[in-house]
Amino acid sequence: MPTGAKVFLILSAGLLPLALIAFFASLQTTRVADQEVRGQLRVAIAESARALRSELAWELRELRGALPAMRGAAPNCGRLAGVFEPQATNGVRYALLDSNRRLLCGAPLPSASGGGLANGESAIRLLPGTGAQIEVVSSDGYTARGFFPTAFLAASAEPSGMTRDYGITLEGNEQSLALRRLASSGPLDRRETQQVDLGVQGLQLRMTVASAPITSSMVIAALSPFLMWLLAAGIAWFVVDRLLIRPLRRLRTTVGAYQPGELIDPVAGSDIPAQEIRELGDTFRGISRTVQDHERDLAEGLSRQTKLTREVHHRVKNNLQVIASLINFHARGARAPEALAAYASIQRRVDALAVVHRHHYAGFEETRGIEIRPVIGELASNIRATAPDDTAVGIILDIDPWLVSQDNAVAIAFLITEIVELAMNSSAAAQLHISLKEGTEEPGQAMLRIRSAALTDGPEFSHLLENRYGRVIGGLVRQLRSRLHHDAETGGFELPVAVTGRL
């Protein structure tokens, strides 16, 4: 039987009874408790709404009845006094004002409506944290106000026979007044909330009670998932460790000790209970045998390719030497100074290419790059050797051991050759200083500088740079993907070049 089927059957048999017990216990307990809480809350909020509706409607009717019934009649202050003064000990107050907002009777009460009521209108305003205020305006402009503190309203809305802790909030006109707050028992507190319309000035009553207390059924329902998790972890560990982990460790040790060219020989199949791992070991054995054959073929192919590459480099190096010898042979037969100068110029460029190729051939099996310091050193020696007899050129080198790619090495060699020859043609006694140092903020770059008094601005220098050397130097700079800076006053060329590393 596959290992996945074994794990599935064992986990199903171990966890299904616990899962069913926890599910049914939690479902039944929660359903009964929630139904009981909702029923009590429905009865309590209906009673509270009925009592509060009656109280507010009666108070509103009494305030409206104390106002003049017709124009020119006097307000009934005695009626208000008989209704509100017996409740003054509870914080209830009233006020009756004429059309000019002068107090006729009662205690001064500020307008909760902000003076926004027209004649004949009435409103109930909620004052958060304080209470509620009823305000009625007659057709003559008389105003009757009544203030009811929070404690008075809470006592009026208190339901009878309510054994649970509860909270009541009166809402209306985008404000709310908490008559009684429900204490929070913790972050896992469960609550039930219902809301009814009082039918008085758009007010609504919202009541909240705590849900059913934690019982043994709820504890079982809460702990069952953890028990199932622990049991699942233990069973899964036992099954996976015996069927998968131990055999895989043994197979991993065998594969980890594998070296290319060897043959993997995993543990005998009878010692591994998992059929899939036995098949995996056989697959590794087959792969190692295939890799062994491929390694042998690749080693033979690499040997042949190395021989061919060496032969190609050897032939290219020999061809460059033949070309240099031919140029030197023809230069000996030339008589005109212009021809000798032309042969020498060509000879220097062939030497530059030959130097780079020789150093590349000497270390072509390495991938880090060509060391540029010996290349520039040999190039400087060849330039001095091919210089005309009537020149006294001198070259000072200050090169750090940088590594560059073959393409950049060729471009740098040609660029140095062009600039040195430009200095030689500008001044027969040119003295040059060539350096390659750190000098840029960009990583992977070094600064190449060539300085000489022969490279300052002058008629001969400007003519040679514009008509002969400028285009070649510009092309080499573009090949290096850099930017050349020329200081005309000090006679210096400098540009950043890409490097691959440093010895």
Coordinates of C-alpha atoms in Angstrom, one line a residue, residues 371-377 396-402 416 433-437 447-449 502:
E371 CA 46.3 41.0 -16.0
I372 CA 46.7 44.4 -17.6
R373 CA 50.0 45.4 -15.9
P374 CA 52.4 43.1 -17.8
V375 CA 50.4 43.8 -21.0
I376 CA 51.0 47.6 -20.7
G377 CA 54.6 47.0 -19.7
I396 CA 56.8 55.9 -16.9
L397 CA 54.3 53.3 -15.8
D398 CA 52.3 53.2 -12.5
I399 CA 49.9 50.3 -13.0
D400 CA 48.0 48.4 -10.3
P401 CA 47.5 44.6 -10.9
W402 CA 44.0 44.9 -12.4
I416 CA 47.5 53.7 -25.3
H433 CA 53.3 58.9 -17.5
I434 CA 50.7 56.1 -17.7
S435 CA 48.8 55.0 -14.6
L436 CA 45.9 52.7 -13.9
K437 CA 44.6 53.3 -10.3
M447 CA 40.9 55.2 -13.8
L448 CA 43.4 55.1 -16.8
R449 CA 45.5 58.3 -17.0
R502 CA 42.4 42.6 -8.9

